[in-house]
CSV table of C-alpha atoms and ligand atoms in Angstrom, one decimal:
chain,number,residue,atom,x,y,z
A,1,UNK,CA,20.5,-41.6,-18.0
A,2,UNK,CA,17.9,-40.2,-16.0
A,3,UNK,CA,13.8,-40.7,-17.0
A,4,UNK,CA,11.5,-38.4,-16.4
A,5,UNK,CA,8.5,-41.1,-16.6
A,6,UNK,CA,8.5,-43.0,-13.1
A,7,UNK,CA,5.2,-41.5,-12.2
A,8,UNK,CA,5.5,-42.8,-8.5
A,9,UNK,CA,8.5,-40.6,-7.7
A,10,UNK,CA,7.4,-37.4,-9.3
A,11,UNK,CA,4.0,-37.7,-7.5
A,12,UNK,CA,5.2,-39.0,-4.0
A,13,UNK,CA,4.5,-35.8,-2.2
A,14,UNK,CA,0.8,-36.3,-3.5
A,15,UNK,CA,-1.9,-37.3,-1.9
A,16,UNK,CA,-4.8,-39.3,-3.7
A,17,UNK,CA,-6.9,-35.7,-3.6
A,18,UNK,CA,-4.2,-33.8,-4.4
A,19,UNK,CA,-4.0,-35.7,-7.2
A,20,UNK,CA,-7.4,-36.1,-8.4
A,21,UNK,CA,-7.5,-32.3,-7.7
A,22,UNK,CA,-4.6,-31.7,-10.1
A,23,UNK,CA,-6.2,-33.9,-12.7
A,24,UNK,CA,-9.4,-32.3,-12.7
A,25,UNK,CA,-7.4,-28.4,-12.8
A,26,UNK,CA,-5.4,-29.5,-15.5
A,27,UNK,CA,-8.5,-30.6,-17.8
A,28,UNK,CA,-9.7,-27.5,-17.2
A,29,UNK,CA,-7.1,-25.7,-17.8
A,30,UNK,CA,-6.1,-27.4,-21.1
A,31,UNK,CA,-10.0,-26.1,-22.7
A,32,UNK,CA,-9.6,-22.7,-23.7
A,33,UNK,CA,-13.3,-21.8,-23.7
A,34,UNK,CA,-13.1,-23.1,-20.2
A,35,UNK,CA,-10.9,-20.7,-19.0
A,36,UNK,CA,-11.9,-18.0,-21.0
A,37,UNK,CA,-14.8,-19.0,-19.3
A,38,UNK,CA,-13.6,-19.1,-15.6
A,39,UNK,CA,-11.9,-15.7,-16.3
A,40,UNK,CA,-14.2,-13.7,-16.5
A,41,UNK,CA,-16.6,-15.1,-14.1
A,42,UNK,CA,-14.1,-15.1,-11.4
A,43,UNK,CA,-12.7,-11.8,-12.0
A,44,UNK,CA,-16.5,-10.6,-12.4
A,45,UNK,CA,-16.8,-12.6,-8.9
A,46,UNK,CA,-13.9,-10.8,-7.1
A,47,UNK,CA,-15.1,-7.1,-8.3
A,48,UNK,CA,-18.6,-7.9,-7.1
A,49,UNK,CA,-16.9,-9.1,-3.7
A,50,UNK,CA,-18.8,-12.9,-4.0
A,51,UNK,CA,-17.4,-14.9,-1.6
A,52,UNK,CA,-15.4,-16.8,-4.0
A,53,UNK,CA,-12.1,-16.7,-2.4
A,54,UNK,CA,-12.9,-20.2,-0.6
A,55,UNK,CA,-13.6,-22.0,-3.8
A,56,UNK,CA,-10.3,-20.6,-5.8
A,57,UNK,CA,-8.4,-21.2,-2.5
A,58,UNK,CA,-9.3,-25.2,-2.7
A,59,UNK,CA,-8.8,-25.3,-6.3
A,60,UNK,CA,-6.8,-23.3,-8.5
A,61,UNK,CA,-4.5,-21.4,-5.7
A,62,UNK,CA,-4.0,-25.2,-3.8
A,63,UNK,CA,-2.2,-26.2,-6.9
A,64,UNK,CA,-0.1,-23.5,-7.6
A,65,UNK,CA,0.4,-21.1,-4.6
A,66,UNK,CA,2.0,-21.8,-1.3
A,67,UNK,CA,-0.2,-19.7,1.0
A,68,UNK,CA,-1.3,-15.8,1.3
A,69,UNK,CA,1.6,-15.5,4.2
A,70,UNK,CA,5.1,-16.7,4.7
A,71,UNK,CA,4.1,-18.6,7.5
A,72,UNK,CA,1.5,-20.3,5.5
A,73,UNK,CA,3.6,-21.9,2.8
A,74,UNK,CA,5.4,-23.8,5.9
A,75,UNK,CA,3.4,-27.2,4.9
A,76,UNK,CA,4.3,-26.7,1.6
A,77,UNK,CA,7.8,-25.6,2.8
A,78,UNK,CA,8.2,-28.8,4.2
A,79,UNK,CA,7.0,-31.1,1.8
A,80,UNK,CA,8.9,-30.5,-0.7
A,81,UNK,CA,11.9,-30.3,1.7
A,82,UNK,CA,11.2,-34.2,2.8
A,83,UNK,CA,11.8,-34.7,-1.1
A,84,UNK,CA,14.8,-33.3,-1.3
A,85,UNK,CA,13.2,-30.1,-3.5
A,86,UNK,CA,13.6,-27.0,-2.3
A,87,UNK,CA,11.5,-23.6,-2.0
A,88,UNK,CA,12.0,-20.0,-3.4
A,89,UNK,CA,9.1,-18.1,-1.5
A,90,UNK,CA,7.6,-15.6,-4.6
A,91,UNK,CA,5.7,-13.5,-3.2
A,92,UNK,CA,3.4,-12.6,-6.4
A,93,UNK,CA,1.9,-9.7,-5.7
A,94,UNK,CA,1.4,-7.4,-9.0
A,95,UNK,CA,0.1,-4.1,-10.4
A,96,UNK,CA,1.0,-1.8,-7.3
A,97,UNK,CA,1.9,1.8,-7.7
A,98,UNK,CA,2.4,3.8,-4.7
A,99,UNK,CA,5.4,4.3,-2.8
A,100,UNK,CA,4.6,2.9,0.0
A,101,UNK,CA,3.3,-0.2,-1.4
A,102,UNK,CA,6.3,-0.6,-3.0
A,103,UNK,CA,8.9,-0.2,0.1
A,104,UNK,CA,5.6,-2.9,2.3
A,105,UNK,CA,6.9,-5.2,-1.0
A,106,UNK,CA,10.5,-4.7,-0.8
A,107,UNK,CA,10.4,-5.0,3.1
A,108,UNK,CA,8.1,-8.6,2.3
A,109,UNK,CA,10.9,-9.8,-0.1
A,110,UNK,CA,13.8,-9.2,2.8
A,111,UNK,CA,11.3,-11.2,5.1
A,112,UNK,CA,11.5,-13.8,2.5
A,113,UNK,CA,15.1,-13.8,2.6
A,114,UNK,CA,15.0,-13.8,6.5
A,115,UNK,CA,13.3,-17.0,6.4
A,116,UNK,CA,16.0,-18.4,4.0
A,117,UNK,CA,18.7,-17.8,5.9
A,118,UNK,CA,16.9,-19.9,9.1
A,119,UNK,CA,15.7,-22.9,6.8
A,120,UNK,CA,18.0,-25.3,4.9
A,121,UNK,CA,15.1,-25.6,2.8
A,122,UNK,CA,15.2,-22.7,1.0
A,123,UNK,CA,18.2,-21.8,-1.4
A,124,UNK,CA,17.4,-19.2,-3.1
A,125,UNK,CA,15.1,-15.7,-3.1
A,126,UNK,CA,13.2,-13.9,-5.6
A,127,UNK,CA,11.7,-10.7,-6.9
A,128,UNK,CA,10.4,-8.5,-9.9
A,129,UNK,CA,11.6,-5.1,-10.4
A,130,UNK,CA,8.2,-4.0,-11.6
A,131,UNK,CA,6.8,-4.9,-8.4
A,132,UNK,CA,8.8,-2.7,-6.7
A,133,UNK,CA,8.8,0.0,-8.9
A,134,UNK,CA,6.9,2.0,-11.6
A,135,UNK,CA,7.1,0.7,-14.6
A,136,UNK,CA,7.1,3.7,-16.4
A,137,UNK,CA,10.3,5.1,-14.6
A,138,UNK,CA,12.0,1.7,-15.7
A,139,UNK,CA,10.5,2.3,-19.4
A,140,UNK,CA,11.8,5.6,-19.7
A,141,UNK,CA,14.7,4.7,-18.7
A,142,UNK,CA,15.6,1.5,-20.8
A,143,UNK,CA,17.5,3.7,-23.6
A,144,UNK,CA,19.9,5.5,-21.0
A,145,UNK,CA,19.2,6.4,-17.5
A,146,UNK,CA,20.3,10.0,-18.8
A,147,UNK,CA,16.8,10.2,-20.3
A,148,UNK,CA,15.3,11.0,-17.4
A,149,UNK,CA,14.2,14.8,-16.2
A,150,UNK,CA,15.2,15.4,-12.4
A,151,UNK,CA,12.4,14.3,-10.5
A,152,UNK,CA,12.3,11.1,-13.0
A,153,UNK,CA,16.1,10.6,-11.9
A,154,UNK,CA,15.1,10.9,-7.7
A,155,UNK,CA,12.7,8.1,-8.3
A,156,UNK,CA,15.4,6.3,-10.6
A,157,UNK,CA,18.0,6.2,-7.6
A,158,UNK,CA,14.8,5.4,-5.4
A,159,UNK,CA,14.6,2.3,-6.7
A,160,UNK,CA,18.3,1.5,-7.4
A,161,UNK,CA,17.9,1.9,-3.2
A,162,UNK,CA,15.0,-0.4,-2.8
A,163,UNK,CA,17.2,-3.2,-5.2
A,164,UNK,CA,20.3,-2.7,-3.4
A,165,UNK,CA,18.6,-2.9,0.0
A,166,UNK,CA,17.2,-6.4,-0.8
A,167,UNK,CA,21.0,-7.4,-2.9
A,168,UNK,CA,22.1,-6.2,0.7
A,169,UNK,CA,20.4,-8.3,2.7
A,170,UNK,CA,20.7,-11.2,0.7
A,171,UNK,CA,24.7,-10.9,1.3
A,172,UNK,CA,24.4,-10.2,4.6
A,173,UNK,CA,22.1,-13.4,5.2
A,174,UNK,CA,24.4,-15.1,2.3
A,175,UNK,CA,21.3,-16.2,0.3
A,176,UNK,CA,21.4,-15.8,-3.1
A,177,UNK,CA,18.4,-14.0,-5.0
A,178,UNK,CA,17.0,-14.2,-8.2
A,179,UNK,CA,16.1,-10.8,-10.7
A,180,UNK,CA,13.2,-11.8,-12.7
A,181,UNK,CA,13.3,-10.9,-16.3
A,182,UNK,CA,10.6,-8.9,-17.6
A,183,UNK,CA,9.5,-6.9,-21.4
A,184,UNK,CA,11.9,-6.2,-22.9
A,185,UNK,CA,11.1,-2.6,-23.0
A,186,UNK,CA,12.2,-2.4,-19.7
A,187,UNK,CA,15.0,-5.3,-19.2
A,188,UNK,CA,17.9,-3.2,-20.1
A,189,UNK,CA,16.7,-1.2,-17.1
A,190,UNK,CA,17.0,-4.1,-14.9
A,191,UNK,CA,19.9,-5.5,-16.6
A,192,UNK,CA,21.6,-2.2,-15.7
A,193,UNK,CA,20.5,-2.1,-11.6
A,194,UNK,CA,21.4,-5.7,-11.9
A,195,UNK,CA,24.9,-5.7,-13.3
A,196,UNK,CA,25.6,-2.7,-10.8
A,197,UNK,CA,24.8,-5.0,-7.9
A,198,UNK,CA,27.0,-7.9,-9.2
A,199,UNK,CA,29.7,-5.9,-8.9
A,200,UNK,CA,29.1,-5.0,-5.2
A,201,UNK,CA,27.9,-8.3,-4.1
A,202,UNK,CA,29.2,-11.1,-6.6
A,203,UNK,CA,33.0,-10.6,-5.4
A,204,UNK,CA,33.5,-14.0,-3.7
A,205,UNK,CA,30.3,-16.0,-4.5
A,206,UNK,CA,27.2,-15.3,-7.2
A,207,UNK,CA,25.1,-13.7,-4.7
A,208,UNK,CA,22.9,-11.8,-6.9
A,209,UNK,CA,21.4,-13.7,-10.1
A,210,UNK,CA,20.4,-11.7,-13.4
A,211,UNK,CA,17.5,-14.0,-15.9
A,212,UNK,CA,18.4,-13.8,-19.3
A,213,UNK,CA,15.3,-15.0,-21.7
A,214,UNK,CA,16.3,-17.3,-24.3
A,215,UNK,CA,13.3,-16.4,-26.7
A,216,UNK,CA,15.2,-13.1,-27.4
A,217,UNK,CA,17.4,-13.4,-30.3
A,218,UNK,CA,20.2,-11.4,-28.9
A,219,UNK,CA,20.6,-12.9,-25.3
A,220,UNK,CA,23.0,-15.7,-26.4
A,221,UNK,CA,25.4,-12.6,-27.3
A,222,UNK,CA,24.2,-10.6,-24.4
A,223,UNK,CA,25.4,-13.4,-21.9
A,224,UNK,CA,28.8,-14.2,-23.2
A,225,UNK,CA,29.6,-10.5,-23.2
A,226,UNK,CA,28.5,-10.6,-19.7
A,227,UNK,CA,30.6,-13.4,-18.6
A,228,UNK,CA,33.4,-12.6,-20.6
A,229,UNK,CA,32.8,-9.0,-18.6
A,230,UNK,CA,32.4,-10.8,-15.3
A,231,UNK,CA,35.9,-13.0,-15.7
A,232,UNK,CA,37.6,-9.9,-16.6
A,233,UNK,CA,36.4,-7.4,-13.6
A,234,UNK,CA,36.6,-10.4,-11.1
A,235,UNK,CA,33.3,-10.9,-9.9
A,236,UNK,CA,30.4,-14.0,-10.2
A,237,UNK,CA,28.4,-14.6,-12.4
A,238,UNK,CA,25.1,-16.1,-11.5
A,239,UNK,CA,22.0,-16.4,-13.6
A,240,UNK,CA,18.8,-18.0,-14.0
A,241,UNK,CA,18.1,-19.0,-17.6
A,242,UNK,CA,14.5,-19.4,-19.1
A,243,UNK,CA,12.6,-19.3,-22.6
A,244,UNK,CA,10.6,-15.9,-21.5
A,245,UNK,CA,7.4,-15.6,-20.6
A,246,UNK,CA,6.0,-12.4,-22.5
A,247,UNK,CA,6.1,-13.7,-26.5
A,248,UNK,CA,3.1,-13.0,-27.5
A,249,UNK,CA,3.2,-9.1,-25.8
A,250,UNK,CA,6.6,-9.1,-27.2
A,251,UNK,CA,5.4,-9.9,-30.9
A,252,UNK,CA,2.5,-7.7,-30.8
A,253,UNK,CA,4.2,-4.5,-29.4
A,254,UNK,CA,6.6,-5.0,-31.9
A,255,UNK,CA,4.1,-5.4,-34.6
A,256,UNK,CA,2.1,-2.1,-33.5
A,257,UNK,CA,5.2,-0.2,-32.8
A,258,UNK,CA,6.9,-1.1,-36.2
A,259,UNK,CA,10.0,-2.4,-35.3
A,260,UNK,CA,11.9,-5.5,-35.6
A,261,UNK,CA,10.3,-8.2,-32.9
A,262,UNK,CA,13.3,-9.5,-30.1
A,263,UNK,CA,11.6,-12.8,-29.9
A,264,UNK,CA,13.2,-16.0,-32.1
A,265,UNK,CA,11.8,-16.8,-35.4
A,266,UNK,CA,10.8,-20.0,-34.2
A,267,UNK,CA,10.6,-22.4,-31.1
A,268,UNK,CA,13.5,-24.4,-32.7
A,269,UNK,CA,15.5,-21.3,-32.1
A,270,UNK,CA,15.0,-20.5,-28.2
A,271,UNK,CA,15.8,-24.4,-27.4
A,272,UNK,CA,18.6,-24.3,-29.4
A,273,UNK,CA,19.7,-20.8,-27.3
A,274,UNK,CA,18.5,-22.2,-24.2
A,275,UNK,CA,20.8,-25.2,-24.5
A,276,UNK,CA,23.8,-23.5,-25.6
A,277,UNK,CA,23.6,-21.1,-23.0
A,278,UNK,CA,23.5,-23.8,-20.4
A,279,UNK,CA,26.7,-24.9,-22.0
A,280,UNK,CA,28.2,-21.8,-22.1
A,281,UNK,CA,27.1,-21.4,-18.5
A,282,UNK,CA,28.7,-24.7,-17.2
A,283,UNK,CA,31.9,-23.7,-19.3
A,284,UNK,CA,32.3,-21.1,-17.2
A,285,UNK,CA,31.1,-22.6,-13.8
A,286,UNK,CA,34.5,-21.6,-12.2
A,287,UNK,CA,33.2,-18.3,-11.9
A,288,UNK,CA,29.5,-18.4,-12.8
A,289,UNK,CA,26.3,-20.3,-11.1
A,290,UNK,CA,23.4,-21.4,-12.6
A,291,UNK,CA,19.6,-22.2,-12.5
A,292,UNK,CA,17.5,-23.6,-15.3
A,293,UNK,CA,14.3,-22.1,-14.9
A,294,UNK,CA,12.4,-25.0,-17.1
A,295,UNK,CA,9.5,-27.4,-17.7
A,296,UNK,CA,11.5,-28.7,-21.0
A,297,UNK,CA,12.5,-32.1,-20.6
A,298,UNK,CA,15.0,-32.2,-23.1
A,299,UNK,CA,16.9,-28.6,-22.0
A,300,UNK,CA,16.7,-30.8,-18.4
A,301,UNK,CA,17.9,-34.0,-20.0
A,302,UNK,CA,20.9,-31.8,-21.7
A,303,UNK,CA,22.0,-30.1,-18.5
A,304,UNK,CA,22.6,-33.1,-16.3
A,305,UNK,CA,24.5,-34.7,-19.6
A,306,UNK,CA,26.9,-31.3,-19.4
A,307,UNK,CA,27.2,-31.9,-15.4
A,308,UNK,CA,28.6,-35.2,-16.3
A,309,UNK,CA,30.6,-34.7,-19.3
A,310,UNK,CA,32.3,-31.8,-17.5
A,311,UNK,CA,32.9,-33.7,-14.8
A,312,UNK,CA,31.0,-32.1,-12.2
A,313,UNK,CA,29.2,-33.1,-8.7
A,314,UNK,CA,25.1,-33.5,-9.5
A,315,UNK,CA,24.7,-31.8,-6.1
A,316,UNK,CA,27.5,-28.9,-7.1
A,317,UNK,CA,25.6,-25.9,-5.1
A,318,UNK,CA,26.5,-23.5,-8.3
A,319,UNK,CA,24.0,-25.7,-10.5
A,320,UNK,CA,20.2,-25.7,-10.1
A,321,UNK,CA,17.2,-26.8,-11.5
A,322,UNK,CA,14.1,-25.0,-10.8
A,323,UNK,CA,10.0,-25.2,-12.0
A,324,UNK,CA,7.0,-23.4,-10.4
A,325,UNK,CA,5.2,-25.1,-7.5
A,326,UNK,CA,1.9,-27.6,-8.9
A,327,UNK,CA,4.1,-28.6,-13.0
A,328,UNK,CA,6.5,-30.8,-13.8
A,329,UNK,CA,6.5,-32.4,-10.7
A,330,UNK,CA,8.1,-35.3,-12.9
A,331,UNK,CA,11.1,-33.4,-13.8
A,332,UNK,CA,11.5,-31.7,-10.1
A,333,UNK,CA,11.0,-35.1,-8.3
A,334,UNK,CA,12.7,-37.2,-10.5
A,335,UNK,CA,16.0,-34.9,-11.1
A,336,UNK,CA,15.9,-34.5,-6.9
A,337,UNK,CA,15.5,-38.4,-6.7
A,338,UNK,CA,18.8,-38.9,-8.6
A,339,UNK,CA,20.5,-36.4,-6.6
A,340,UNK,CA,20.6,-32.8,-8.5
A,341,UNK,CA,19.6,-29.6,-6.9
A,342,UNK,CA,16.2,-28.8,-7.5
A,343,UNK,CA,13.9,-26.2,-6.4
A,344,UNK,CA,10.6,-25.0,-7.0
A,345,UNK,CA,9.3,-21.5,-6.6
A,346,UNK,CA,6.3,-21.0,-4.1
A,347,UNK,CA,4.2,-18.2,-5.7
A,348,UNK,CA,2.3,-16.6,-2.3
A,349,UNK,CA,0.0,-13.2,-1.6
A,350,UNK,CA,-3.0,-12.8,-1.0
A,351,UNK,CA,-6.0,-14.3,-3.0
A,352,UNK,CA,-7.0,-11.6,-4.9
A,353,UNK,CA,-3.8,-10.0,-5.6
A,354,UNK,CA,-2.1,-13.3,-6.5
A,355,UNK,CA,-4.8,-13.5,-9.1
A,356,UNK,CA,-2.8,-12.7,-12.0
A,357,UNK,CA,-0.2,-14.7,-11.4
A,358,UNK,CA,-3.1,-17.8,-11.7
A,359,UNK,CA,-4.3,-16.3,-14.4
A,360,UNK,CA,-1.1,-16.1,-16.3
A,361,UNK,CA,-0.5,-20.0,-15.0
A,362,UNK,CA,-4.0,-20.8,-16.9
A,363,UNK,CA,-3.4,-18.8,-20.1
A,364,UNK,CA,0.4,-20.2,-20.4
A,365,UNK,CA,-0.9,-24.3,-19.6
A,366,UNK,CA,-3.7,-23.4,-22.3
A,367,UNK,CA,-1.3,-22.0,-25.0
A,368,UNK,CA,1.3,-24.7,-24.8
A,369,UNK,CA,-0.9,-27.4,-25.2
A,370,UNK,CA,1.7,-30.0,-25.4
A,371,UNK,CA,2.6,-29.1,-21.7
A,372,UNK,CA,-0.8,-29.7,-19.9
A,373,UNK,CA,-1.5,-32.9,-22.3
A,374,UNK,CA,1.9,-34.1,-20.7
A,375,UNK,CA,1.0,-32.9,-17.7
A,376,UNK,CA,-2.9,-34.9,-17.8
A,377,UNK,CA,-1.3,-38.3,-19.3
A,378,UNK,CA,1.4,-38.3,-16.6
A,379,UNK,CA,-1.2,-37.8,-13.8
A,380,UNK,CA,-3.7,-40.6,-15.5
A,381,UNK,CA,-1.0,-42.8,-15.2
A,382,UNK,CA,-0.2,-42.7,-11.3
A,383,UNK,CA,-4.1,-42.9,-11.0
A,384,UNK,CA,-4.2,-45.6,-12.7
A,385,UNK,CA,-1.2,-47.1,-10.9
A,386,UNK,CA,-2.6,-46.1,-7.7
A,387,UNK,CA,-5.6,-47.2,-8.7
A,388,UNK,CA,-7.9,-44.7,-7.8
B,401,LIG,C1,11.7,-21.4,-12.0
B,401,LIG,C2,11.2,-20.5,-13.2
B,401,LIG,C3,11.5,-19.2,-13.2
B,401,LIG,C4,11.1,-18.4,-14.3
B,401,LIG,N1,11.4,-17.1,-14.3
B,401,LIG,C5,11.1,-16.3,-15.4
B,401,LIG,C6,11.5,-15.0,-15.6
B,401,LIG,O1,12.2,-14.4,-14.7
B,401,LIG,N2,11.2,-14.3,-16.7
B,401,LIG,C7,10.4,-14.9,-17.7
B,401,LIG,O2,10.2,-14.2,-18.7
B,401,LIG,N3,10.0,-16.2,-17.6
B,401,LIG,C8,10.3,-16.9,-16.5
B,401,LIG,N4,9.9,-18.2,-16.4
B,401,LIG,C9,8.9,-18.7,-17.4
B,401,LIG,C10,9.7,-19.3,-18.6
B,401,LIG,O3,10.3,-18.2,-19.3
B,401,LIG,C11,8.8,-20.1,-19.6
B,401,LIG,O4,7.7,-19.3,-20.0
B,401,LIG,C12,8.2,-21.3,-19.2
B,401,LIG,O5,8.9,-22.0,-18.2
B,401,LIG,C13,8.0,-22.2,-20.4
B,401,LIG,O6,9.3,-22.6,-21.0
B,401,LIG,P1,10.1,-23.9,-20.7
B,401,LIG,O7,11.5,-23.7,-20.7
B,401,LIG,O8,9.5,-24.6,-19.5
B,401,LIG,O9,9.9,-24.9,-22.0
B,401,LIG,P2,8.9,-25.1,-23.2
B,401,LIG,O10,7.5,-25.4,-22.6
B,401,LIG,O11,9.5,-26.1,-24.0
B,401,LIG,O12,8.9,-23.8,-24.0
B,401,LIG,C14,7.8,-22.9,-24.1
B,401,LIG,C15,8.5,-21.5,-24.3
B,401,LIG,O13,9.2,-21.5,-25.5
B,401,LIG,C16,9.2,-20.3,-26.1
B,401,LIG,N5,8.5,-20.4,-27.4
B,401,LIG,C17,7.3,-21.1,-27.6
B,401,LIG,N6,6.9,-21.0,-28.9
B,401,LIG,C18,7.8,-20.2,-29.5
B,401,LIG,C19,8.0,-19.7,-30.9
B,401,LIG,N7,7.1,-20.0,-31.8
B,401,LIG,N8,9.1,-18.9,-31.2
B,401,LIG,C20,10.0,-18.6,-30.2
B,401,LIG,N9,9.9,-19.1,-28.9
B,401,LIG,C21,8.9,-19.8,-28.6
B,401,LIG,C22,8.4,-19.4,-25.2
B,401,LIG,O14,9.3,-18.8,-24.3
B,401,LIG,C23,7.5,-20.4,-24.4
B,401,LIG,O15,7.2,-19.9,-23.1
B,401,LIG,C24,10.3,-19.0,-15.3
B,401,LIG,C25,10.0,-20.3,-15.3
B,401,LIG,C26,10.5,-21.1,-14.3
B,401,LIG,C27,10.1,-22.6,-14.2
């Protein structure tokens, strides 16, 4: 069975800084009055146009961001690939709202994809429907697209356009590409768009992945309906699987709205999803793919026990694992070491607008406590083994 504690492979691809730098981010990180701290001061910083951008650039953005350009993240690019681990450029830009900054985005994911399809070092793309949309078009029309007045249904088919022109182009450059999920007040939107483009694109291969959130009470249901749907029209079915990263939103919109909350009762709950929808997943690999989209060392654990016991290859192209760039560098490393498919993705944009990305990397490694403590005691010990 694989172990996720040899702290020499998971931190190969570091260098003594980079690893004292990591140490030093992740106390930080892990004291909430720290970074309710650092918050405010650097988004005070950035308003007042301080010349900050240097320091967050060494620091914070080093650790969990690739570069502010595609050809930046090359180094990074690289390194992993000499690992074995490979990259899904993210570009992580948020909170735009024009029109045109939404077609500059969608034409920046296609470069993205572009790059793929020249690097054998980058299996996968990515993007967020809210980034390339309004998000109160995709609100509105979460009941039933029929909800919509005319205008509303112009911009609706505007950015069922913008989706199929990146679904296009990753068929035509045959690279697969990830649909974040998002709220759920406006998932069913993007379930919808997505499912559309499965059935164009999935036909002989799962070129287009949805994300279903395992926090959500009703996904386990929603993604055996969709297989079950999938084997019976003909087509793939790919998807990323994750916990979700919106609970608390979730909870608390719920709460002020007065209806019943889509999140689990209880942590318990979402593993317990999570791992049977990996199984359900692998049980239907013959016409599925799938990426876990996890830090969880057990969910990990449990997925390459199913790759066994169902007689699979580790390096089986329709199975991934997959982590954001600076964590679990134990489980990506170690899991790439014994010969699985691993990526990480490569969060990129420019400094300021990749800000809340960084943010939401702080507030998430400050909630979940356990993670960063693993994170610090793993890191401590390659120090110490290092020596330095
Ligand atoms: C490659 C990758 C892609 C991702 N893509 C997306 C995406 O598209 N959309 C998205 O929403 N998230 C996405 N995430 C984030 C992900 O959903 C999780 O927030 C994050 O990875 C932490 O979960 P974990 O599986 O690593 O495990 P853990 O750290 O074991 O679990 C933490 C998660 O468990 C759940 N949880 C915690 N406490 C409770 C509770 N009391 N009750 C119920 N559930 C609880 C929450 O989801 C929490 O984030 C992605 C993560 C990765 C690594």
């Amino acid at each position: 069975m694989i172990s996720f504690e040899n702290t020499e492979i998971a931190f190969k691809s570091k260098s003594n800084k980079s690893l004292k730098r990591a140490y030093l981010l992740f106390k930080i990180i892990g004291n909430p009055t720290m970074v309710k701290i650092g918050k405010v001061a650097t988004n005070t910083a950035l308003n007042l146009r301080l010349p900050i951008q240097g320091l967050i650039k060494k620091t914070i953005f080093a650790q969990f961001c690739g570069g502010e350009t595609i050809a930046d993240c090359k180094n990074t690019i690289e390194l992993l690939g000499q690992y074995g681990v490979g990259t899904i450029l993210d570009y992580s830009v948020e909170g735009k709202t024009s029109e045109e900054d939404f077609d500059k985005t969608v034409n920046e994911i296609i470069s993205t994809i572009e790059t793929a399809s020249k690097s054998k070092n980058i299996p996968f793309a990515v993007f967020k429907v809210s980034g390339i949309s309004r998000f109160s078009i995709l609100e509105k029309a979460n009941l039933h697209a029929d909800s919509l007045n005319e205008n509303e249904k112009i911009e609706y088919e505007g950015i069922v356009a913008r989706i199929n022109k990146i679904c296009n182009a990753a068929f035509e450059k045959n690279i697969p590409v990830f649909i974040d999920a998002e709220e759920s007040w406006i998932q069913n939107t993007i379930d919808r768009i997505t499912h559309q483009m499965m059935l164009i694109y999935n036909k002989h291969r799962a070129i287009v992945y949805n994300t279903v959130q395992l926090y959500r009470h009703d996904r386990l249901v929603f993604l055996e309906d969709a297989i079950n749907e999938s084997r019976l029209k003909g087509y793939h079915y790919g998807v990323k699987l994750v916990r979700g990263a919106y609970m608390e939103k979730e909870r608390a919109r719920a709460k002020e709205k007065g209806y019943p909350s889509p999140i689990q009762p209880d942590k318990v709950s979402s593993d317990n999803d999570f791992d049977k929808a990996l199984d359900l997943v692998i049980r239907n690999i013959d016409i599925g793919a799938v990426c876990a989209g996890s830090h969880n060392e057990k969910s990990s654990l449990f997925l390459t026990e199913l790759i066994k016991n169902n007689k699979l290859e580790k390096s089986d192209k329709r199975i991934y694992f997959a982590q954001l760039l600076g964590m679990s560098e134990h489980i990506s490393y170690n899991l790439s070491d014994a010969g699985y498919n691993v990526a990480k993705y490569v969060p990129y944009g420019p400094v300021k607008e990749v800000m809340p990305y960084l943010l939401r990397r702080a507030d998430e490694n400050t909630s979940v406590a356990g993670q960063t403590n693993r994170e610090l005691s793993l890191i401590t010990k390659e120090k110490r083994r290092r020596g330095i």
